Each structure stands twice: as structure tokens, then as C-alpha cells.
Coordinates of C-alpha atoms and ligand atoms in Angstrom, one line a residue:
X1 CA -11.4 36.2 -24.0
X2 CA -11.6 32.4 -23.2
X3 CA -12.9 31.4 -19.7
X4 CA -10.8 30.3 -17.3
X5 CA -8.6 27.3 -17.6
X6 CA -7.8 24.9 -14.6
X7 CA -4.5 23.4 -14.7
X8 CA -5.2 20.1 -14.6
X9 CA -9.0 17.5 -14.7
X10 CA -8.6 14.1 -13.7
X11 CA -11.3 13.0 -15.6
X12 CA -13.7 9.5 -15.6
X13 CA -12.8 8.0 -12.3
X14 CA -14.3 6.7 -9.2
X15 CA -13.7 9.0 -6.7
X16 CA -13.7 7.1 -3.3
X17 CA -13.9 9.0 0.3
X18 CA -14.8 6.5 3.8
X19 CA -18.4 7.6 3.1
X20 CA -19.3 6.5 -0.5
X21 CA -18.3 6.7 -4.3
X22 CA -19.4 9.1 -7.0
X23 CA -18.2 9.4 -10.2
X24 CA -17.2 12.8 -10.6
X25 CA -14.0 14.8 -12.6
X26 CA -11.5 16.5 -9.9
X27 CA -10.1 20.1 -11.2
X28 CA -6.8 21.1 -9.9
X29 CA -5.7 24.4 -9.8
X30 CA -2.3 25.3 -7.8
X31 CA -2.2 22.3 -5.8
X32 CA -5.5 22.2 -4.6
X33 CA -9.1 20.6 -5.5
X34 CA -10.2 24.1 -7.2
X35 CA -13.7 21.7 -8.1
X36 CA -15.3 18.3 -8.2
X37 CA -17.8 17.6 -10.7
X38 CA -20.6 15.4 -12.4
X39 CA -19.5 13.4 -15.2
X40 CA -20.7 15.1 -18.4
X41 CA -19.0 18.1 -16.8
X42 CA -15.1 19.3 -16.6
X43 CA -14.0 22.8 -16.6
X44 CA -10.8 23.3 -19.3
X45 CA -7.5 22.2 -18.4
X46 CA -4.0 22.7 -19.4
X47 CA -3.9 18.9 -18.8
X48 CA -6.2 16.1 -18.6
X49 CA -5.5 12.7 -16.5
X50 CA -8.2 9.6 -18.3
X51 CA -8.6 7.5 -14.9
X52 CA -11.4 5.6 -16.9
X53 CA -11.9 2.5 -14.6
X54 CA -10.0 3.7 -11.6
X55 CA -10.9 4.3 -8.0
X56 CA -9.7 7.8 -7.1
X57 CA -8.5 7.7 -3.7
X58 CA -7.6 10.6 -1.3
X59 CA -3.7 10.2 -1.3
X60 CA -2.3 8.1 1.5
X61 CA -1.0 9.3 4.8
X62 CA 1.4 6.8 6.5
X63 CA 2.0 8.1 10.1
X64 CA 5.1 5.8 11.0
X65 CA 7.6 5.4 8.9
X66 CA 11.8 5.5 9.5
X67 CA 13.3 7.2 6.6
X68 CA 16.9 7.0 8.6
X69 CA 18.7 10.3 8.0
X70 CA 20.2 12.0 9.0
X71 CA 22.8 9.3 11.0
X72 CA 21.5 5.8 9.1
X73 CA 21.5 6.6 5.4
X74 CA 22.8 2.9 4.4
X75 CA 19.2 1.8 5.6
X76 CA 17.0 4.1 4.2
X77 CA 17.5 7.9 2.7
X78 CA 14.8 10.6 1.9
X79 CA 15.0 10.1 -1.6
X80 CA 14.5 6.5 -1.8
X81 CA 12.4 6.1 1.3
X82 CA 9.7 8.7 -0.1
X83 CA 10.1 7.1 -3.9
X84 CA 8.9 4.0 -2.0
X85 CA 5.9 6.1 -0.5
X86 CA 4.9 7.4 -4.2
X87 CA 4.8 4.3 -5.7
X88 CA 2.8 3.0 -2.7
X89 CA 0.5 5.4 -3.2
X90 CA 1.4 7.2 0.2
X91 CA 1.7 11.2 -0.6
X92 CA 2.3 12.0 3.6
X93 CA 4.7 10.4 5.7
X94 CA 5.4 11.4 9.3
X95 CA 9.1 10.2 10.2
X96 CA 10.6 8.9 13.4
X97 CA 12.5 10.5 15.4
X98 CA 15.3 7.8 15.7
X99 CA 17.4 8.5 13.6
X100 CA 21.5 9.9 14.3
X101 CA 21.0 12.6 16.0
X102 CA 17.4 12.0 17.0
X103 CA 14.7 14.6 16.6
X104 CA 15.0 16.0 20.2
X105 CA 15.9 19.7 19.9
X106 CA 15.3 22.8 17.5
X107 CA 18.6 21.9 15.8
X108 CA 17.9 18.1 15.3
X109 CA 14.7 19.5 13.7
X110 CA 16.1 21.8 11.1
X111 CA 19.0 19.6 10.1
X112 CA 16.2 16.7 9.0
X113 CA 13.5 19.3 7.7
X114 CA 16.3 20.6 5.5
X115 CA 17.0 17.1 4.1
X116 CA 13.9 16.0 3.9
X117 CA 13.3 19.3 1.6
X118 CA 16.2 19.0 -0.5
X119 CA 14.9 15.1 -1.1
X120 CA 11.4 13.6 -0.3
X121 CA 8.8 13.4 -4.0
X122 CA 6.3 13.3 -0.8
X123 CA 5.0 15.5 2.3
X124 CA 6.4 14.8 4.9
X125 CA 5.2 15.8 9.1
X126 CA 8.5 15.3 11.4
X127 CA 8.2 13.8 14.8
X128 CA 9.5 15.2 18.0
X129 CA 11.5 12.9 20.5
X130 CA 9.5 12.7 24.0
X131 CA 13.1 11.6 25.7
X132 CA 14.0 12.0 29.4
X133 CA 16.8 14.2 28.7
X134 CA 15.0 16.5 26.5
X135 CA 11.7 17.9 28.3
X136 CA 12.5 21.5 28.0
X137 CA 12.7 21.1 24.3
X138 CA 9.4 20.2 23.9
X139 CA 7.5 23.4 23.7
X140 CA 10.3 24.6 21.2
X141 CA 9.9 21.7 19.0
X142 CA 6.3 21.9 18.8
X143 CA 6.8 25.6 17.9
X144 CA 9.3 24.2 15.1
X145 CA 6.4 22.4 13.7
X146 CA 6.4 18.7 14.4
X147 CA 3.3 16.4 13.8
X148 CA 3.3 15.1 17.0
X149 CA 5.8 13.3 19.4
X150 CA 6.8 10.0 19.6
X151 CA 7.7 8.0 23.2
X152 CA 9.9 4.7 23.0
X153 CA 8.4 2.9 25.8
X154 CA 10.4 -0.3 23.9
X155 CA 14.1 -0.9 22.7
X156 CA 14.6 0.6 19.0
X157 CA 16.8 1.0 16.5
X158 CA 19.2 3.8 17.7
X159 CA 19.3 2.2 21.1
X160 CA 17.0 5.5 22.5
X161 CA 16.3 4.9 26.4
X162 CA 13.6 4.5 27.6
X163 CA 12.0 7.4 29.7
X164 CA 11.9 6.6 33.4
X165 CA 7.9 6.7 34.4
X166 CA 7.9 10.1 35.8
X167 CA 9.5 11.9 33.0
X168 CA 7.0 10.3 31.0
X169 CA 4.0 11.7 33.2
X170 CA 6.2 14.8 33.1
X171 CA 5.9 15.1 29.7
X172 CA 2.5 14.0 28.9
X173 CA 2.0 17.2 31.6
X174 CA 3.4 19.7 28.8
X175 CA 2.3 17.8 26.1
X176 CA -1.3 18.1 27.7
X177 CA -1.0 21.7 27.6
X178 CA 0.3 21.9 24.2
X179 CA -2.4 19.9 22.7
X180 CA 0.1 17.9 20.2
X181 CA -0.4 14.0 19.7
X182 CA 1.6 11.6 21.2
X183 CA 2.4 8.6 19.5
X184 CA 3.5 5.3 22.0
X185 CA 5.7 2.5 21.0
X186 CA 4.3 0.7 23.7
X187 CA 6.2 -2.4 25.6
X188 CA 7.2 -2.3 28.3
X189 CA 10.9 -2.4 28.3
X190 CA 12.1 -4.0 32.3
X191 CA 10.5 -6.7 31.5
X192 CA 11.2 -8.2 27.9
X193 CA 14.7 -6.6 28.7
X194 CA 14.7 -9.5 31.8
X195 CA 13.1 -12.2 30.0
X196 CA 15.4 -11.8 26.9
X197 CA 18.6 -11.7 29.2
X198 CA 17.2 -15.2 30.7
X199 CA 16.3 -16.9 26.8
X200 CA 19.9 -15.8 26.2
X201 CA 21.1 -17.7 29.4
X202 CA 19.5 -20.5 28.5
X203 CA 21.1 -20.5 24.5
X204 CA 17.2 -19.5 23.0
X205 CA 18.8 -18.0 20.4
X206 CA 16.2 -19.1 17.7
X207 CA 13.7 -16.8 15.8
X208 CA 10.6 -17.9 18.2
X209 CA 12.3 -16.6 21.4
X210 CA 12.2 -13.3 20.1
X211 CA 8.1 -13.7 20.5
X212 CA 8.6 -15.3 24.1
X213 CA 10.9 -12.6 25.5
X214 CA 7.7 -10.0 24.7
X215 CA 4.4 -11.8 25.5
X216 CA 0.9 -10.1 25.5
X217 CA 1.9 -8.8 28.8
X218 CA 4.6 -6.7 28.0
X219 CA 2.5 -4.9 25.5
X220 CA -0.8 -5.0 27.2
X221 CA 1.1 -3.6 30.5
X222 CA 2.7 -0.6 28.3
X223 CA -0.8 0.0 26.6
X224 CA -2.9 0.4 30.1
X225 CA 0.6 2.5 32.1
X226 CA 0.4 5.2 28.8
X227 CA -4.1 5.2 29.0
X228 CA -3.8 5.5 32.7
X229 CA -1.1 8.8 32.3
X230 CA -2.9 10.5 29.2
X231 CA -6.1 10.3 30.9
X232 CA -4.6 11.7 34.0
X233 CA -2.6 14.5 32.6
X234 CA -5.1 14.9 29.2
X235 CA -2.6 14.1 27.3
X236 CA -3.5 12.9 23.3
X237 CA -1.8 9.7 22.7
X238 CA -1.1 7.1 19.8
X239 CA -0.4 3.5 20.2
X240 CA 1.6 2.7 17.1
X241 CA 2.2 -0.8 15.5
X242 CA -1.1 -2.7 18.1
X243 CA -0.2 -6.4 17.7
X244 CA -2.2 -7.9 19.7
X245 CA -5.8 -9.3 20.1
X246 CA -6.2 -8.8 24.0
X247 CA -5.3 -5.1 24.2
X248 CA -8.4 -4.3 22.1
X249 CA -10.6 -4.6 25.4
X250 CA -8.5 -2.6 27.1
X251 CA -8.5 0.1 24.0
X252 CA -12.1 0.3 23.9
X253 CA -12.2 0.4 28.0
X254 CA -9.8 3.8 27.4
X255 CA -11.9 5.2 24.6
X256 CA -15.0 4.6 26.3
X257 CA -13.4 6.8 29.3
X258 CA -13.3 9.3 26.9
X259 CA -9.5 9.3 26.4
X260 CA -8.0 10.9 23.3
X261 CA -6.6 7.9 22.3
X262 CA -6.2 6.5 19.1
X263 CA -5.0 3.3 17.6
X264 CA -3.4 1.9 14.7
X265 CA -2.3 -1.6 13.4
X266 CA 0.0 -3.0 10.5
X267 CA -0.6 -5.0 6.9
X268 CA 2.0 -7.4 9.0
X269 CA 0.0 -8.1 12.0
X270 CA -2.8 -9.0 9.8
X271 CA -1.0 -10.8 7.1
X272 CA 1.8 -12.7 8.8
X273 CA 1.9 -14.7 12.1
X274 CA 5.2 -15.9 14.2
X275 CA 5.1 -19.4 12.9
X276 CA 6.4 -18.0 9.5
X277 CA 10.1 -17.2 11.3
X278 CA 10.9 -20.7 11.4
X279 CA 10.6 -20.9 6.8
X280 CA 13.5 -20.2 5.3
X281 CA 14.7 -17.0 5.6
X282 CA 12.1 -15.9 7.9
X283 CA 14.0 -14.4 10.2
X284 CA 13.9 -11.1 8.5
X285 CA 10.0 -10.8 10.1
X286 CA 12.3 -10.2 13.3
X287 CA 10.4 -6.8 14.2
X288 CA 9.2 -4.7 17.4
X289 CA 5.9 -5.5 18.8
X290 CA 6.6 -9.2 17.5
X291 CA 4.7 -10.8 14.7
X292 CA 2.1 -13.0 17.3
X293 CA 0.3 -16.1 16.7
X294 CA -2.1 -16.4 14.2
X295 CA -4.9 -16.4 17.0
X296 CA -4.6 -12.6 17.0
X297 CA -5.3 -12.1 13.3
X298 CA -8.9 -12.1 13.1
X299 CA -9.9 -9.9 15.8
X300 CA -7.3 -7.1 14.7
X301 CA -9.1 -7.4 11.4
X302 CA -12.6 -6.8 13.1
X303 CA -11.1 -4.3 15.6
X304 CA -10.2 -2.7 12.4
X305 CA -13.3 -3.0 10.5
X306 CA -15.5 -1.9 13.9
X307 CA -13.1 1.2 14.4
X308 CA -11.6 0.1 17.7
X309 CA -8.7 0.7 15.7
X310 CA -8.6 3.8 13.7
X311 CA -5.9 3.3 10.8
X312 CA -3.4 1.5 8.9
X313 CA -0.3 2.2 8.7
X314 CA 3.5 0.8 8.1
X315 CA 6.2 1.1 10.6
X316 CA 8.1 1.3 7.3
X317 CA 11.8 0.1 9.0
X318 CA 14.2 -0.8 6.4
X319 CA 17.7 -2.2 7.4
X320 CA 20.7 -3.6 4.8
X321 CA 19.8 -7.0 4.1
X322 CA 23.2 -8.2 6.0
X323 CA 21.5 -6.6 9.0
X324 CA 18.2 -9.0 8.5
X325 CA 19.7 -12.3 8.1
X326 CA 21.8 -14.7 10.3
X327 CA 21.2 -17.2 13.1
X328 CA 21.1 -15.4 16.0
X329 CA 17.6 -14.2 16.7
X330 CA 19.2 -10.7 19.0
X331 CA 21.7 -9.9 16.6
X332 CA 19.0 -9.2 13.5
X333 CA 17.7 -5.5 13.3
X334 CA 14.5 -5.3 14.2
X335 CA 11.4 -4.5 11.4
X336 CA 11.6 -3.8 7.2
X337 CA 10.0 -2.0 4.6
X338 CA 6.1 -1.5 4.2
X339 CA 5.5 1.8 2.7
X340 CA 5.0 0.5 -1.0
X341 CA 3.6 -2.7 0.0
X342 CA 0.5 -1.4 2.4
X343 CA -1.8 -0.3 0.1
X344 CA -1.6 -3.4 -2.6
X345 CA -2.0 -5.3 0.8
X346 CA -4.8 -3.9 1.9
X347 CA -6.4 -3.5 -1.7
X348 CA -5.9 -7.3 -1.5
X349 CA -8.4 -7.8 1.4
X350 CA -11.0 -5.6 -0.4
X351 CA -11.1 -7.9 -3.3
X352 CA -11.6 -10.7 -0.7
X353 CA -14.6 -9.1 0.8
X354 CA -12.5 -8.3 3.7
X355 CA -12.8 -4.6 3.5
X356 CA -14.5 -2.0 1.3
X357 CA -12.3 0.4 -1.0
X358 CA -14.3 3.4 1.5
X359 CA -12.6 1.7 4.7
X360 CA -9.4 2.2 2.7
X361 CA -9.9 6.3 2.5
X362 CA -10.9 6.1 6.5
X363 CA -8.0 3.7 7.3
X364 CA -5.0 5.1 5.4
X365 CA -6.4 9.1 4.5
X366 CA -8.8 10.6 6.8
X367 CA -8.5 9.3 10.2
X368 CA -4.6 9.6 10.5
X369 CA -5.6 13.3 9.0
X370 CA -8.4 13.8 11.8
X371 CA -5.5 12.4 14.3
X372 CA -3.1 14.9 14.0
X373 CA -4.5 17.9 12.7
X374 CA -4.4 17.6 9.1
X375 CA -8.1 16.9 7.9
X376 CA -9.4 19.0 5.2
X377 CA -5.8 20.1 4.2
X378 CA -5.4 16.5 3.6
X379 CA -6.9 13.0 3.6
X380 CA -10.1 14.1 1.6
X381 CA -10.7 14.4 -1.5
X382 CA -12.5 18.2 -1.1
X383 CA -12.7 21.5 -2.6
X384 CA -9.9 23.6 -0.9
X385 CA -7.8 20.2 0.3
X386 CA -4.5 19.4 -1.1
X387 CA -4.7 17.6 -4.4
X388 CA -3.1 14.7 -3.0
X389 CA -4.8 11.3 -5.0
X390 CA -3.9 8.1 -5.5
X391 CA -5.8 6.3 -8.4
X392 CA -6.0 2.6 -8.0
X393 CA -6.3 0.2 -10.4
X394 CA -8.7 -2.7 -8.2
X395 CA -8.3 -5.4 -10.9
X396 CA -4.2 -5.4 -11.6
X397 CA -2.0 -7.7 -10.1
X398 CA 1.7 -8.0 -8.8
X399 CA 3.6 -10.4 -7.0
X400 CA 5.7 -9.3 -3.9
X401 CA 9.2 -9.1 -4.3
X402 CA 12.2 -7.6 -2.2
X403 CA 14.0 -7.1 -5.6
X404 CA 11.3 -4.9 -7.0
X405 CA 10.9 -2.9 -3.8
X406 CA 12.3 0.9 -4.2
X407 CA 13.6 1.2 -0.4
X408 CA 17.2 0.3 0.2
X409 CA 16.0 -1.9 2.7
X410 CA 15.7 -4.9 0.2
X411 CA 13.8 -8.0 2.3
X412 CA 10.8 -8.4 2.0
X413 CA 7.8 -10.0 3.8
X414 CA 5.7 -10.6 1.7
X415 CA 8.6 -12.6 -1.2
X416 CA 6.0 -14.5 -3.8
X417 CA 2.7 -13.2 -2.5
X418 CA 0.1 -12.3 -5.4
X419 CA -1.5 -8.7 -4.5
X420 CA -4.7 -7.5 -6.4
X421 CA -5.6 -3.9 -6.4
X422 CA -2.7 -1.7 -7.4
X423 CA -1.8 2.2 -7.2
X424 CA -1.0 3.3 -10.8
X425 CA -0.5 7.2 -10.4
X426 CA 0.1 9.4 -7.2
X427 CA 0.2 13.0 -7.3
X428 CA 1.0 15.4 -4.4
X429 CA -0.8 18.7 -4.7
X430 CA -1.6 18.2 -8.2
X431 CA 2.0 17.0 -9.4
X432 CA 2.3 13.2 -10.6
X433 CA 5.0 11.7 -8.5
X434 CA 4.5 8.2 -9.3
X435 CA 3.4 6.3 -12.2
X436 CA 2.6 2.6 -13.0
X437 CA 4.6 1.8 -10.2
X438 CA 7.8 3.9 -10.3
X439 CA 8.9 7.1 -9.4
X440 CA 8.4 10.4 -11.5
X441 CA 9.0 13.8 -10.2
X442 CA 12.1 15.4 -11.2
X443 CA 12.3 17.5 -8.8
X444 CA 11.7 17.0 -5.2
X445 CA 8.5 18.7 -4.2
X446 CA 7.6 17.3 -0.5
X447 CA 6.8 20.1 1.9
X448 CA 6.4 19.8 5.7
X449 CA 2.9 19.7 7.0
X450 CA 2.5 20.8 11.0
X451 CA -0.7 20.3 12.9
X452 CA -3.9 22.2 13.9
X453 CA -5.0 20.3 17.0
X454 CA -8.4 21.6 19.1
X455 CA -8.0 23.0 21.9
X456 CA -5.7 21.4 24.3
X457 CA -7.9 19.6 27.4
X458 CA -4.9 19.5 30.2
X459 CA -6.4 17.9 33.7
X460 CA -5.1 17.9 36.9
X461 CA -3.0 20.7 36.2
X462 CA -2.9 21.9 40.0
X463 CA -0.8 19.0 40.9
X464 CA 1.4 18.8 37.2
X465 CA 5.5 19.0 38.6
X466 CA 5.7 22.7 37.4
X467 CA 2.6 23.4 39.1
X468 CA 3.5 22.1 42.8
X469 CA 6.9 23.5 42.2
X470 CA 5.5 27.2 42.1
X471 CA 5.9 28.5 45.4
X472 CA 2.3 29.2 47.3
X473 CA 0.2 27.0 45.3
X474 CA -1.3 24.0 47.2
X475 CA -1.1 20.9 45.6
X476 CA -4.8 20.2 45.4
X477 CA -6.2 18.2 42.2
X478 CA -9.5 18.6 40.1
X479 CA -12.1 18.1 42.2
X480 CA -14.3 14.7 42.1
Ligands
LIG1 C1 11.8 0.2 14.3 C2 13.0 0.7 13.7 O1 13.8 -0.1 13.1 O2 13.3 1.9 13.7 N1 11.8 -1.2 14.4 C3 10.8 -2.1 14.7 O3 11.1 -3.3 14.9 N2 9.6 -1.7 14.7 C4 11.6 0.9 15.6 C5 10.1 0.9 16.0 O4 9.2 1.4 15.4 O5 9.9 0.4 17.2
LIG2 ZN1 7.9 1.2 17.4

């Protein structure tokens, strides 16, 4: 009888997690990290990966992207959008809900789960629309599984309105209760709304007064009105896509008050500043929180390397290129592609010094894991976790370019930019979906992952709209 053989040893690498490296050999055995061991060790295996010289990396978990279906497939579809994510290295995406319909009801949910499983090489978590007109589906869709919840406090693509303040403090009230994240686009919208209706007035039609219609204030005003309601209600919130260098105060004033709040930023808003609009073609960096001033750049990098913000990730926003380009600044779409360009990006800044390859695993695997619900299923490299891994080859090099890029959404950023530090193989749950920088499952094998949250920490819950509606109960608050 022979003993035991796993089904696959990924054998000779660096394994990386945000605390250290070892070198170590990873079995897989039905998906899942069945063993991790010392060098000269290895169990048999039906198959054998040599990552001899590579940094083995818990895979990627991107917690914004727009994959665009259903309603917007010319942008973006599952297929292509989560090819992009393999060969970027990401093996979780959780996807917007503003797509055609949005993600707003039980329905809206099942129509985009089923196409997401009929298409996405990736994992995939589904967010939940927090909308005005849809506040009694919430506690359904949260039943249906979704990540989390996102809020459009902003203008996006879809044109989704933005909630009036108190549904939004109605529904950080059930949200509080539920215990689910909620992730904040946060501007405010009156006022860049106003601002851009009086550039337009006076003929600003140039890239730059995109930038002047949404000053610090609009997002520093948005940041503090969404603190001040999750700490109220206990609500768990996520500012998406931070831009700028003066709400990081404010972010560590809201931590410190022990809100569940948590933060993340974009290779973009470290990489790129507003200046660049005015090259050639640079218009297409035409996105929502604007690209700021270079000023803000280095203290989103230390915010990021001191943990005021907790992760990287993409706001992955593809558009067809027609949609990108012209000489109108308010007729461009607004954002572009990131998923397979975040990583090599951010690899980038650890060969500068910039970063270590452990702040990668915290930034991009276990902190949007810890987030929402998904740490030790995913974003660690542990026994009994997903064998989701991205190896990473530190020393190869690309150059940036939209025509390489595996999105639909061909424009890119980044066009002529020399990266070093590449992702050369992903697998999800033990399955190679990417190699050497293209896509290689056969079949479509992403599943939908749905959070465990602890225990929801609701406050104020005598005075929440349901509660002062009951009849009989007086609408005192918590004591204090
Ligand atoms: C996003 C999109 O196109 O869906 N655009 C953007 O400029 N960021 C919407 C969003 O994330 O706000
Ligand atoms: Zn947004």
C-alpha cells in the first residue's frame, strides 16, 4: 500500500505572509493547504509546481472592482474582467453593485451570481446596493450572501442616486444590526454637483476642472458625515478609493473613537497626480475621487505603510476606449482598468525600498480578508485556508501597456511605465488559472465567497426609525 498522496506540492518557494518569510513546500489537497513544510520535506504529489526563486504569496483579494454585467458588457464582462484578475495575481474580487440592473434585490443578486458562475477563473464576493429605494431589501440580500454593501455617496457610472441623509442613517441602522460591512464611495455629491454646474457655466471644460469641481472638501465632508453615522448607529463601514492626504487625520480621529472603520487607497493615487491630464491623452485618468496633486502622494504612502490605511486595492473601472477620450472633461467616463496592473505596481515600490513583499500579503490578502469576514478561508497562506497563491517573480520586468491589458477596457494609465516584480502563476483553490501572464483555466471555476462578521455592535438602537416607530417605546438613547 503506498502512503498517501497529496494532489499537488508547490515546492522551493518563499512563502511570504504580512509577518515574515520561510521557505517551506505548500501541499494541496482538494483546494485547500492540506500542509506546509520545511524544505528537505514534501509529502507525494500527483503534481509538483518548482517555484525555485519565487515569493509565494497568499492570493490577492481586490475588494472593488466593476466587472459590468449584467447591463454594461461592452465595458467589461465576467470572463474577461476575472482573466484580468488571474493574471494580476488577484484570485478574489468583490464586484460593484452598479451595474444594469444594480445589485439591489434577491433577484438582481441571482441574475449576477449566476453569471459570474457560468464565467469568472476567479472567486468572486457580490456587493449589495445600500440605495434609498431599496432598504427593505437589505436583510434579504445579506441572507443572499453578499460581502458587504456598498453606498454611492458620489455620482457613478449607472447614474445611481444618491441616498438622501436619512435613508442613509436608516440604513446604517439595519446594517448595524446585521453586522455586514459597508463600503462608502465617499463625496459628497450637492456640492461638486454645484461647483461642476458653475465650471460648466463658465466654459471649464478642460481635464483640470474635473479636479476643481471636487476639492479636499467634498471628500473630507463625505468621509467625517459617514464616521459620524457609523459610530452613531454602529454601523461597519469602508471608505473606498481614499485620495486624499487631509482625510488621514480625520481617519485616525475615527479609528481612535473606536469606529469599525476601515480604509483603503489605489496604485493611482500613489502613482499618478492631476498634472498628468494635461499630457497627451491624459484625459483617460478622468476618474471618481479625482487624481489630486502630487502633494498628497507621500503621505498616502506613509498612511499606508503606518496602517492608517488598511489595504490596496483597484477600483478596477473599465469603459470602451471611445468612452475615455475627447475634449470635453464631463463627457469622459469616469475611472479604467487596475486589476492586472496593481500588483506589478506595487511590487514596483518593494524593489524601491518603498514597501516590503510582507506589506504586500497585509495590504492586498489579509486585511481586506480580516475586513469582511473572510480571514483564514482566505488571505493566508494556512493549513485549512483556500489554496489561493500567487507566486511572484521580484526580479522580472514588463512595461505597461493598454494593448497588452486582458480587460475590454483598453486605456491604460500607466502606457510605457517599466514595472519590476511580476505575478507568474495564480491558482485558486489549488487550480492554476494564470500563467506567465495569461489566462489558463478551461473551465470557469470561481465560486462566491459570503462573510462571517463578529458579532454585530448596533448602538443607540432605542431611538433607530423602527424602534421609535413601535408603539409604547419611548425614544430614549444609550445612556452617557
Ligand atoms: C467607477 C465606475 O466606473 O463604476 N468610476 C470611477 O470613476 N471610480 C465608479 C466608482 O467606483 O465610483
Ligand atoms: Zn467609487
Amino acid at each position: 500500500m503506498s502512503a498517501a498522496k497529496v494532489d499537488l506540492v508547490i515546492k522551493g518557494g518563499r512563502v511570504v505572509s504580512e509577518s515574515g518569510i520561510v521557505d517551506a513546500n505548500i501541499a494541496v489537497t482538494d483546494g485547500k493547504i492540506a500542509g506546509i513544510f520545511a524544505p528537505a520535506l514534501a509529502p507525494d504529489a500527483t503534481q509538483v509546481i518548482d517555484a525555485t526563486g519565487r515569493y509565494v504569496l497568499p492570493g490577492l483579494i481586490d475588494v472593488h472592482v466593476h466587472f459590468r454585467e449584467p447591463g454594461m458588457a461592452h465595458k467589461e464582462n465576467w470572463t474577461t474582467g476575472s482573466q484580468a484578475a488571474a493574471v494580476g495575481g488577484v484570485t478574489t474580487v468583490f464586484e460593484m453593485p452598479n451595474t444594469d440592473p444594480p445589485t439591489d434585490n434577491l433577484n438582481n443578486l441571482a441574475t449576477k451570481r449566476d453569471l459570474a458562475e457560468r464565467q469568472s477563473i476567479v472567486d468572486f464576493g457580490l456587493y449589495g446596493l445600500l440605495g434609498e429605494h431599496n432598504l427593505s431589501e437589505l436583510e434579504r440580500l445579506a441572507d443572499g450572501g453578499v460581502i458587504g454593501f456598498k453606498l454611492f455617496l458620489g455620482n457613478t457610472t449607472g447614474d445611481l442616486p444618491c441616498p438622501d441623509d436619512g435613508a442613509v442613517l436608516e440604513g446604517f441602522e439595519i446594517l448595524a444590526s446585521l453586522g455586514l460591512r459597508c463600503s462608502i464611495h465617499a463625496e459628497n455629491s450637492p456640492i461638486l454637483f454645484w461647483r461642476q454646474r458653475a465650471l460648466q457655466a463658465a466654459k471649464r471644460n478642460d481635464p483640470l476642472a474635473h479636479l476643481a469641481a471636487r476639492t479636499d472638501v467634498v471628500a473630507l465632508e463625505a468621509l467625517n458625515r459617514s464616521a459620524t453615522l457609523a459610530e452613531w448607529t454602529g454601523a461597519r463601514i469602508h471608505i473606498v478609493h481614499e485620495s486624499c492626504a487631509r482625510s488621514i487625520d480625520f481617519i485616525k480621529f475615527w479609528k481612535g473613537r473606536g469606529v469599525d472603520l476601515t480604509v483603503e487607497t489605489l496604485p493611482q493615487y500613489l502613482y499618478l497626480d492631476a498634472e498628468m491630464m494635461l499630457d497627451d491623452g491624459g484625459e483617460v485618468i478622468r476618474m471618481n475621487p479625482p487624481i489630486r496633486e502630487k502633494a498628497h502622494q507621500e503621505p498616502l504612502w506613509q498612511a499606508v505603510l503606518d496602517g492608517t490605511i488598511d489595504m490596496i486595492s483597484t477600483d478596477h473601472a473599465p469603459h470602451a476606449i471611445e468612452e475615455k477620450r475627447g475634449d470635453d472633461v464631463w463627457k469622459l467616463a469616469c475611472g479604467f482598468p487596475g486589476v492586472e496592473t496593481s500588483l506589478p505596481l506595487m511590487l514596483t515600490a518593494v524593489n524601491r525600498g518603498r514597501l516590503r513583499i510582507e506589506d504586500i500579503a497585509k495590504l492586498m490578502a489579509a486585511s481586506p480578508a480580516r475586513a469582511f469576514g473572510l480571514y483564514g478561508q482566505k488571505g493566508v497562506i494556512a493549513v485549512g485556508a483556500d489554496a489561493d497563491i500567487t507566486l511572484v517573480d521580484l526580479n522580472a520586468e514588463a512595461v505597461l501597456s493598454a494593448s497588452s491589458l486582458h480587460s475590454k477596457g483598453k486605456c491604460s494609465a500607466y502606457e510605457g511605465m517599466t514595472v519590476k516584480g511580476l505575478p507568474v502563476m495564480t491558482l485558486v483553490r489549488g487550480h492554476v488559472v494564470a500563467k506567465n501572464g495569461e489566462p489558463v483555466a478551461e473551465q470557469p471555476r470561481g465560486r462566491m465567497v459570503s462573510p462571517t462578521m463578529p458579532a454585530p455592535r448596533p448602538r443607540n438602537q432605542a431611538t433607530t426609525l423602527k424602534a421609535v416607530l413601535e408603539p409604547h417605546q419611548k425614544p430614549y438613547g444609550d445612556p452617557f
